[in-house]
Short mmCIF file of C-alpha atoms and ligand atoms in Angstrom, two decimals:
data_model
loop_
_atom_site.label_atom_id
_atom_site.label_comp_id
_atom_site.label_asym_id
_atom_site.label_seq_id
_atom_site.Cartn_x
_atom_site.Cartn_y
_atom_site.Cartn_z
CA MET A 84 0.00 0.00 0.00
CA THR A 85 1.22 3.52 -0.80
CA ILE A 86 2.34 5.59 2.17
CA VAL A 87 2.09 9.38 2.02
CA VAL A 88 3.64 11.70 4.62
CA GLN A 89 2.03 15.11 5.00
CA LYS A 90 3.61 17.80 7.17
CA TYR A 91 1.69 20.86 8.34
CA GLY A 92 3.60 23.90 9.60
CA GLY A 93 2.63 26.30 12.38
CA THR A 94 0.72 28.77 10.20
CA SER A 95 -1.37 25.94 8.77
CA LEU A 96 -2.41 25.02 12.31
CA SER A 97 -2.60 28.46 13.91
CA THR A 98 -6.24 28.18 15.10
CA THR A 99 -8.68 25.38 15.84
CA LYS A 100 -10.59 26.48 12.69
CA ARG A 101 -7.41 25.93 10.64
CA ILE A 102 -6.92 22.53 12.30
CA LYS A 103 -10.42 21.49 11.20
CA GLU A 104 -9.72 22.69 7.65
CA VAL A 105 -6.47 20.72 7.53
CA THR A 106 -8.24 17.52 8.54
CA GLU A 107 -10.27 17.79 5.32
CA ARG A 108 -7.08 17.55 3.28
CA ILE A 109 -5.80 14.62 5.33
CA LEU A 110 -9.08 12.77 4.84
CA GLU A 111 -8.95 13.48 1.10
CA GLU A 112 -5.61 11.65 0.95
CA LYS A 113 -6.92 8.79 3.05
CA ARG A 114 -9.98 8.44 0.79
CA LYS A 115 -7.61 7.81 -2.13
CA GLY A 116 -6.78 4.54 -0.38
CA ASN A 117 -3.33 5.56 0.85
CA GLN A 118 -1.79 5.05 4.28
CA VAL A 119 -1.31 8.51 5.75
CA VAL A 120 1.25 9.73 8.26
CA VAL A 121 0.77 13.34 9.35
CA VAL A 122 3.57 15.34 10.97
CA VAL A 123 2.63 18.54 12.76
CA SER A 124 4.39 21.66 14.00
CA ALA A 125 3.27 23.66 17.01
CA MET A 126 0.32 26.10 16.62
CA GLY A 127 1.19 29.43 14.96
CA SER A 128 4.12 31.04 16.72
CA SER A 129 3.59 29.14 19.97
CA THR A 130 7.21 27.87 19.99
CA ASP A 131 8.39 31.51 19.99
CA SER A 132 6.00 32.25 22.88
CA LEU A 133 7.44 29.33 24.86
CA VAL A 134 10.98 30.64 24.23
CA GLU A 135 9.90 34.09 25.47
CA MET A 136 8.32 32.59 28.59
CA SER A 137 11.51 30.70 29.38
CA LYS A 138 13.40 34.00 29.25
CA ASP A 139 10.94 35.51 31.74
CA VAL A 140 11.76 32.89 34.33
CA SER A 141 15.43 32.16 33.62
CA SER A 142 18.44 34.24 32.59
CA HIS A 143 20.31 31.16 31.30
CA PRO A 144 17.64 28.59 30.33
CA ASP A 145 18.93 25.06 30.76
CA PRO A 146 19.02 23.22 27.38
CA ARG A 147 17.39 20.04 28.71
CA GLU A 148 14.52 21.96 30.26
CA MET A 149 14.15 23.99 27.07
CA ASP A 150 13.58 20.80 25.09
CA MET A 151 11.08 19.56 27.68
CA LEU A 152 9.27 22.86 27.21
CA LEU A 153 9.46 23.30 23.44
CA SER A 154 8.44 19.73 22.65
CA THR A 155 5.05 20.37 24.26
CA GLY A 156 3.92 22.64 21.38
CA GLU A 157 3.82 19.78 18.87
CA GLN A 158 2.07 17.48 21.35
CA VAL A 159 -0.79 19.97 21.57
CA THR A 160 -1.31 20.05 17.79
CA SER A 161 -0.85 16.32 17.26
CA SER A 162 -3.61 15.48 19.71
CA LEU A 163 -5.88 18.28 18.43
CA VAL A 164 -5.48 17.05 14.83
CA ALA A 165 -6.17 13.45 15.92
CA LEU A 166 -9.24 14.59 17.87
CA ALA A 167 -10.53 16.56 14.86
CA LEU A 168 -9.97 13.57 12.57
CA ARG A 169 -11.77 11.24 14.95
CA ASP A 170 -14.63 13.72 15.08
CA GLN A 171 -14.98 13.22 11.31
CA GLY A 172 -15.29 9.48 11.87
CA ALA A 173 -11.69 8.64 10.96
CA ASP A 174 -9.59 6.22 12.97
CA ALA A 175 -6.66 8.40 13.98
CA LEU A 176 -4.17 8.54 16.80
CA SER A 177 -1.43 10.92 17.85
CA LEU A 178 2.10 9.90 18.84
CA THR A 179 4.94 11.80 20.49
CA GLY A 180 8.35 11.55 18.84
CA GLU A 181 9.30 8.79 21.28
CA GLN A 182 6.06 6.85 20.72
CA ALA A 183 6.71 7.12 16.98
CA GLY A 184 10.12 5.47 17.49
CA ILE A 185 12.22 8.53 16.60
CA HIS A 186 15.63 8.22 18.24
CA THR A 187 18.12 11.08 18.32
CA GLU A 188 21.61 11.95 19.41
CA GLU A 189 21.57 13.70 22.78
CA THR A 190 22.15 17.26 21.58
CA PHE A 191 19.52 19.43 23.21
CA GLY A 192 18.06 22.06 20.89
CA ASP A 193 19.63 20.75 17.69
CA ALA A 194 19.61 16.96 17.76
CA SER A 195 19.91 14.86 14.66
CA ILE A 196 17.90 11.69 14.17
CA SER A 197 20.00 8.55 14.71
CA PHE A 198 17.39 5.95 13.72
CA ILE A 199 13.66 5.35 13.48
CA ASP A 200 12.04 2.25 14.92
CA THR A 201 9.49 2.05 12.09
CA PRO A 202 7.37 -0.88 13.40
CA LYS A 203 6.06 1.53 16.07
CA ILE A 204 4.21 3.44 13.35
CA LYS A 205 3.65 0.57 10.93
CA VAL A 206 1.60 -1.37 13.43
CA HIS A 207 -0.95 1.47 13.45
CA LEU A 208 -0.85 2.01 9.69
CA ASP A 209 -1.53 -1.69 9.19
CA GLU A 210 -4.65 -1.25 11.33
CA ASN A 211 -5.69 1.39 8.79
CA LYS A 212 -5.22 4.27 11.23
CA ILE A 213 -4.10 7.78 10.36
CA VAL A 214 -0.99 8.39 12.46
CA VAL A 215 -0.38 11.97 13.60
CA VAL A 216 3.21 12.46 14.79
CA ALA A 217 4.42 15.39 16.91
CA GLY A 218 7.21 16.87 14.78
CA PHE A 219 10.52 18.40 15.89
CA GLN A 220 11.26 15.85 18.62
CA GLY A 221 12.75 12.48 19.42
CA VAL A 222 14.26 10.63 22.33
CA SER A 223 17.91 9.99 23.19
CA GLU A 224 19.37 6.66 24.27
CA LYS A 225 19.10 7.82 27.89
CA GLY A 226 15.41 8.61 27.43
CA GLU A 227 15.78 12.40 27.22
CA ILE A 228 13.47 14.37 24.92
CA CYS A 229 15.55 16.23 22.32
CA THR A 230 14.33 18.74 19.73
CA LEU A 231 15.65 18.89 16.18
CA GLY A 232 16.42 22.61 15.78
CA ARG A 233 14.02 25.36 14.75
CA GLY A 234 11.93 24.31 11.76
CA GLY A 235 12.71 20.68 12.62
CA SER A 236 9.26 19.25 11.89
CA ASP A 237 10.29 19.22 8.23
CA THR A 238 13.14 16.91 9.25
CA THR A 239 10.74 14.61 11.12
CA ALA A 240 8.55 14.40 8.01
CA ALA A 241 11.33 13.75 5.50
CA SER A 242 13.05 11.16 7.66
CA LEU A 243 9.79 9.33 8.38
CA ALA A 244 9.02 9.37 4.65
CA ALA A 245 12.48 7.94 3.97
CA GLU A 246 12.34 5.21 6.60
CA LEU A 247 8.74 4.20 5.81
CA HIS A 248 9.56 4.14 2.07
CA ALA A 249 6.78 6.61 1.44
CA ASP A 250 5.71 7.49 -2.07
CA ARG A 251 6.19 11.21 -1.31
CA CYS A 252 6.55 13.77 1.45
CA GLU A 253 4.35 16.85 1.22
CA ILE A 254 5.33 19.96 3.18
CA PHE A 255 2.21 22.12 3.60
CA THR A 256 2.94 25.72 4.48
CA ASP A 257 1.68 29.30 4.07
CA VAL A 258 3.15 29.96 0.59
CA GLU A 259 2.34 28.24 -2.71
CA GLY A 260 5.74 26.60 -3.08
CA VAL A 261 9.39 27.52 -3.28
CA PHE A 262 9.89 30.91 -4.92
CA THR A 263 12.87 32.56 -6.61
CA ALA A 264 13.19 34.59 -3.38
CA ASP A 265 11.23 34.85 -0.15
CA PRO A 266 7.93 36.27 -1.50
CA ARG A 267 7.55 38.27 1.72
CA VAL A 268 10.78 40.12 0.94
CA VAL A 269 10.77 40.31 -2.88
CA LYS A 270 7.25 40.80 -4.24
CA GLU A 271 8.30 39.97 -7.83
CA ALA A 272 9.49 36.49 -6.77
CA LYS A 273 8.06 33.65 -8.87
CA LYS A 274 7.06 30.14 -7.87
CA ILE A 275 9.52 27.49 -9.11
CA PRO A 276 7.66 24.35 -10.29
CA GLU A 277 10.63 21.95 -10.10
CA LEU A 278 13.92 21.98 -8.21
CA THR A 279 16.69 19.47 -7.77
CA TYR A 280 17.58 18.42 -4.23
CA LYS A 281 20.90 20.23 -4.64
CA GLN A 282 19.23 23.49 -5.64
CA MET A 283 16.84 23.30 -2.67
CA GLN A 284 19.68 22.36 -0.35
CA ASP A 285 21.69 25.41 -1.43
CA LEU A 286 18.70 27.73 -0.98
CA ALA A 287 17.88 26.24 2.43
CA ASP A 288 21.50 26.37 3.61
CA MET A 289 21.59 30.06 2.73
CA GLY A 290 18.50 30.82 4.82
CA ALA A 291 15.42 30.08 2.67
CA GLY A 292 13.46 28.79 5.67
CA VAL A 293 10.62 27.28 3.64
CA VAL A 294 12.18 23.80 4.11
CA HIS A 295 14.78 22.77 6.67
CA PRO A 296 18.10 21.83 5.01
CA ARG A 297 18.31 18.54 6.89
CA ALA A 298 14.92 17.52 5.54
CA VAL A 299 16.18 18.04 1.98
CA LEU A 300 19.23 15.93 2.73
CA TYR A 301 17.19 12.99 4.10
CA ALA A 302 14.85 13.14 1.11
CA TYR A 303 17.78 13.26 -1.31
CA ARG A 304 19.66 10.36 0.27
CA ASN A 305 16.56 8.19 0.19
CA ASN A 306 15.09 9.32 -3.13
CA VAL A 307 11.88 10.63 -1.60
CA PRO A 308 10.17 13.25 -3.78
CA LEU A 309 9.44 16.35 -1.68
CA PHE A 310 6.54 18.66 -2.46
CA VAL A 311 6.21 22.14 -0.98
CA ARG A 312 2.58 23.30 -1.19
CA SER A 313 0.15 25.71 0.37
CA SER A 314 -2.32 24.35 2.89
CA PHE A 315 -4.59 27.28 1.99
CA ASP A 316 -5.34 26.30 -1.62
CA GLN A 317 -5.18 23.35 -4.02
CA GLN A 318 -2.28 24.50 -6.22
CA GLU A 319 0.46 22.11 -7.33
CA GLY A 320 3.37 23.65 -5.45
CA THR A 321 7.05 22.83 -6.04
CA ARG A 322 8.38 19.33 -6.64
CA ILE A 323 11.91 18.63 -5.39
CA ASP A 324 13.38 15.54 -7.01
CA HIS A 325 16.20 14.27 -9.24
CA PHE A 326 15.87 16.61 -12.23
CA ARG A 327 18.29 18.00 -14.75
CA GLU A 328 19.10 21.56 -13.68
CA GLN A 329 17.65 23.91 -16.27
CA THR A 330 18.20 27.47 -15.15
CA ASN A 331 21.33 29.51 -14.54
CA VAL A 332 20.24 30.99 -11.27
CA THR A 333 18.09 29.10 -8.78
CA GLY A 334 17.15 32.01 -6.59
CA ILE A 335 18.02 34.58 -4.00
CA ALA A 336 18.07 33.49 -0.35
CA VAL A 337 18.05 35.80 2.63
CA GLU A 338 19.21 35.15 6.15
CA LYS A 339 18.16 37.57 8.88
CA ASP A 340 19.21 37.94 12.48
CA LEU A 341 22.96 37.93 12.04
CA THR A 342 25.39 39.96 14.13
CA CYS A 343 28.79 41.24 13.12
CA VAL A 344 31.12 41.15 16.09
CA THR A 345 34.15 43.43 15.84
CA ILE A 346 37.01 43.04 18.25
CA ILE A 347 39.62 45.72 18.71
CA GLY A 348 42.87 44.38 20.12
CA LYS A 349 45.27 46.20 22.37
CA GLU A 350 48.39 47.61 20.76
CA LYS A 351 51.28 45.18 20.33
CA THR A 352 48.84 42.27 20.15
CA ASN A 353 49.64 39.64 17.56
CA LEU A 354 46.12 39.91 16.27
CA SER A 355 46.07 37.20 13.63
CA GLU A 356 47.23 34.61 16.17
CA GLU A 357 44.79 35.73 18.89
CA ALA A 358 41.98 35.99 16.34
CA SER A 359 42.31 32.46 15.01
CA ALA A 360 42.67 31.06 18.54
CA MET A 361 39.51 32.95 19.54
CA ILE A 362 37.56 31.65 16.54
CA LYS A 363 38.58 28.10 17.45
CA ILE A 364 37.26 28.61 21.01
CA ILE A 365 33.97 29.99 19.68
CA GLU A 366 33.53 27.13 17.23
CA ALA A 367 34.43 24.56 19.88
CA ALA A 368 31.50 25.92 21.92
CA GLY A 369 29.22 24.90 19.03
CA ILE A 370 28.71 28.41 17.63
CA ALA A 371 28.79 28.49 13.83
CA ILE A 372 30.71 31.38 12.35
CA ARG A 373 28.50 32.51 9.46
CA ARG A 374 31.31 34.35 7.79
CA ALA A 375 35.02 33.65 7.88
CA LEU A 376 37.11 35.90 10.01
CA ILE A 377 38.25 39.15 8.46
CA ILE A 378 41.20 41.11 9.73
CA GLU A 379 40.10 44.70 9.10
CA ASP A 380 43.41 46.31 9.91
CA ARG A 381 46.29 45.69 12.27
CA TYR A 382 44.18 46.18 15.39
CA SER A 383 40.70 44.84 14.69
CA PHE A 384 38.91 41.84 13.26
CA SER A 385 35.28 40.90 12.66
CA PHE A 386 33.23 37.76 12.27
CA ILE A 387 29.55 37.03 11.83
CA ILE A 388 27.33 34.82 13.95
CA GLN A 389 23.59 34.26 14.38
CA SER A 390 22.23 36.93 16.74
CA LYS A 391 20.78 34.29 19.09
CA GLU A 392 24.36 33.17 19.83
CA LEU A 393 25.58 36.64 20.80
CA LYS A 394 25.14 36.17 24.53
CA GLN A 395 27.21 32.98 24.58
CA THR A 396 29.84 34.49 22.28
CA TYR A 397 30.09 37.51 24.53
CA SER A 398 30.70 35.34 27.58
CA LEU A 399 33.51 33.52 25.71
CA LEU A 400 35.18 36.87 24.92
CA GLN A 401 35.04 38.07 28.53
CA GLY A 402 38.31 38.37 30.41
CA ARG A 403 40.67 38.09 27.40
CA PRO A 404 43.49 40.47 28.31
CA TRP A 405 44.39 41.35 24.70
CA ILE A 406 40.91 42.70 23.88
CA SER A 407 40.46 46.43 24.17
CA LYS A 408 36.88 46.77 22.86
CA VAL A 409 34.07 44.66 21.38
CA SER A 410 31.24 46.11 19.25
CA TYR A 411 28.21 44.58 17.54
CA GLU A 412 26.12 45.45 14.49
CA ASN A 413 22.96 43.84 13.10
CA ARG A 414 23.57 42.23 9.75
CA ALA A 415 21.75 40.11 7.18
CA ALA A 416 22.99 37.95 4.34
CA VAL A 417 21.61 37.85 0.82
CA SER A 418 22.85 34.97 -1.34
CA ILE A 419 22.68 34.32 -5.04
CA VAL A 420 22.32 30.60 -5.59
CA PHE A 421 23.46 29.44 -9.03
CA SER A 422 22.45 26.15 -10.56
CA HIS A 423 25.86 25.61 -12.11
CA GLU A 424 29.29 26.61 -10.97
CA ARG A 425 29.64 30.30 -11.71
CA LEU A 426 32.98 31.80 -11.02
CA ALA A 427 33.91 34.14 -13.82
CA ASN A 428 33.40 37.79 -13.23
CA VAL A 429 30.57 37.51 -10.68
CA SER A 430 32.42 39.60 -8.18
CA ASN A 431 32.85 42.56 -10.58
CA ARG A 432 29.26 42.44 -11.69
CA LEU A 433 28.01 42.23 -8.12
CA GLY A 434 30.18 45.18 -7.19
CA ARG A 435 28.58 47.26 -9.93
CA ILE A 436 25.02 46.26 -8.98
CA LEU A 437 25.60 46.96 -5.31
CA MET A 438 27.19 50.37 -5.94
CA THR A 439 23.71 51.91 -6.05
CA LYS A 440 23.20 51.03 -2.38
CA ARG A 441 23.72 53.53 0.39
CA ASP A 442 25.72 51.35 2.71
CA ARG A 443 28.66 49.05 2.40
CA ALA A 444 28.12 45.44 1.38
CA ASP A 445 30.71 42.71 1.86
CA ILE A 446 30.75 40.31 -1.05
CA ILE A 447 31.80 36.79 -0.18
CA PHE A 448 32.56 33.91 -2.48
CA HIS A 449 30.90 31.14 -0.50
CA SER A 450 31.17 28.19 -2.89
CA PRO A 451 31.25 27.68 -6.66
CA ARG A 452 27.44 27.78 -6.61
CA VAL A 453 26.80 30.51 -4.05
CA TRP A 454 27.79 34.16 -3.66
CA ARG A 455 26.85 35.75 -0.36
CA ILE A 456 26.50 39.46 0.38
CA ILE A 457 26.54 40.71 3.95
CA VAL A 458 24.65 43.97 4.47
CA PRO A 459 23.30 46.02 7.38
CA GLU A 460 19.96 44.50 8.38
CA TYR A 461 17.91 47.50 7.19
CA GLU A 462 19.26 47.01 3.64
CA LEU A 463 18.18 43.38 3.37
CA ALA A 464 15.02 43.90 1.28
CA LEU A 465 16.61 46.46 -1.03
CA THR A 466 19.62 44.24 -1.68
CA ALA A 467 17.47 41.15 -2.28
CA GLN A 468 15.35 43.13 -4.74
CA LEU A 469 18.38 44.49 -6.61
CA LEU A 470 19.87 41.02 -7.00
CA HIS A 471 16.56 39.42 -7.92
CA ASP A 472 16.04 42.04 -10.58
CA ALA A 473 19.55 41.69 -11.99
CA PHE A 474 19.98 37.92 -11.86
CA ILE A 475 16.46 36.51 -12.18
CA GLU A 476 14.13 38.97 -13.84
CA LYS A 477 16.74 40.00 -16.39
CA PRO A 478 18.28 36.63 -17.17
CA ASN A 479 20.38 37.98 -20.04
CA LEU A 480 22.50 39.72 -17.50
CA SER A 481 23.32 36.51 -15.69
CA ILE A 482 23.89 34.53 -18.89
CA SER A 483 26.65 36.91 -19.84
CA LEU A 484 28.42 36.50 -16.50
P1 LIG B 705 5.85 26.62 8.42
O1 LIG B 705 5.25 27.20 9.65
O2 LIG B 705 4.80 26.10 7.47
O3 LIG B 705 6.95 25.64 8.66
P2 LIG B 705 7.86 28.57 7.68
O4 LIG B 705 7.65 29.95 8.20
O5 LIG B 705 8.89 27.73 8.34
O6 LIG B 705 6.44 27.86 7.63
O7 LIG B 705 8.23 28.61 6.12
C1 LIG B 705 7.41 29.32 5.22
C2 LIG B 705 8.01 30.69 4.98
O8 LIG B 705 9.27 30.56 4.31
C3 LIG B 705 7.21 31.56 4.03
O9 LIG B 705 6.18 32.24 4.69
C4 LIG B 705 8.27 32.50 3.45
O10 LIG B 705 8.24 33.78 4.05
C5 LIG B 705 9.59 31.83 3.79
N1 LIG B 705 10.50 31.67 2.64
C6 LIG B 705 11.83 31.98 2.65
N2 LIG B 705 12.38 31.77 1.47
C7 LIG B 705 11.40 31.30 0.66
C8 LIG B 705 11.38 30.89 -0.71
N3 LIG B 705 12.46 30.91 -1.49
N4 LIG B 705 10.19 30.46 -1.22
C9 LIG B 705 9.08 30.41 -0.45
N5 LIG B 705 9.05 30.80 0.86
C10 LIG B 705 10.19 31.24 1.40
N1 LIG B 706 7.73 24.37 16.26
C1 LIG B 706 9.12 24.31 15.88
C2 LIG B 706 9.61 25.71 15.47
O1 LIG B 706 8.86 26.65 15.52
C3 LIG B 706 9.39 23.30 14.83
C4 LIG B 706 8.75 23.55 13.47
O2 LIG B 706 7.88 24.43 13.35
O3 LIG B 706 9.09 22.86 12.53
O4 LIG B 706 10.76 25.84 15.13
MG1 LIG B 707 9.07 25.67 8.79
#
């Protein structure tokens, strides 16, 4: 029997009315005679609200307790969806990550799935039940609840689809598919009907939050076709599969909430040595440097991190005798994701396009397929629009790169 995995994101489940509407779509799939596994996110922005509440009660929230807290959001929706389905006469049951057999490494807040004990779900599917799994969570060997990183319900869905040998994995969200840029930032962005796993992976890695990068990886490794579709209408959406790459430029991805940390060293400091030692310490603490270190001049250097990691970074910098001053600025990254390796002359062309901007932009060669531009946060939309216009809406420009 064909298995279909459907994942519904927070906006698709933001109210009980939305939950009832979603059950219609689940039942439609079931009526086709398929076995259906549903993976749900927490309601609306309830995960953000839980994070805020934790900050009200604790200045340094403990990672284990955070996962205990955050995993509750998905348990609420999974049981509400199962209740709504049962109300329609369907045989449905909800499962926590642990009940669904999802085992993870013990990394609180960003665990990866180590294996899935599939019989735990199959037994219910074989009884013709609709199984509703709480996304974003699993259990470690020691029995601790671990969450899979923000946006991690996508990962639950893709890995379940892979392990259950599902026919497809459908990611239902609040946009009609994957666009050439975030449609909330660039209004001219167009829906892309087909993408290769690699193209989607590059977009997701560069911040296109519509699908979690790990979900794309699981789907790719296990040849599961991924569909990104709107839960608000019946449109086709985007299919992510093994295709031949057609276009020159896949899209423009934006990443918000970055911080540029600039450190000014004391005179007579051997800055390059101290700087690389410092970066090693920061990375060893699990903080990803989103842009390689840049020595600005003899006395200062900068690096970019996600803003949520600023507090921890700051505590690592404390008490270093060679540091004279530390400053921070809000930054964002805009990336051009190419479908083929594009090296020649991109930097010059980018320089010319970005000259029209008011503020400085740092152009970074990220990989043969990606160029990344770091700008002040308030210039994010303008920069994304400029690049979308130059590389996507006027394709002749990019062909002559
Ligand atoms: P969900 O709650 O369904 O998981 P997310 O907020 O995680 O939804 O992802 C959907 C959002 O992703 C969209 O509302 C859109 O703003 C954003 N997004 C970013 N880049 C893209 C893109 N290239 N195409 C479509 N949506 C994008
Ligand atoms: N609820 C979690 C989050 O907001 C997981 C998800 O939505 O996929 O990040
Ligand atoms: Mg999401």
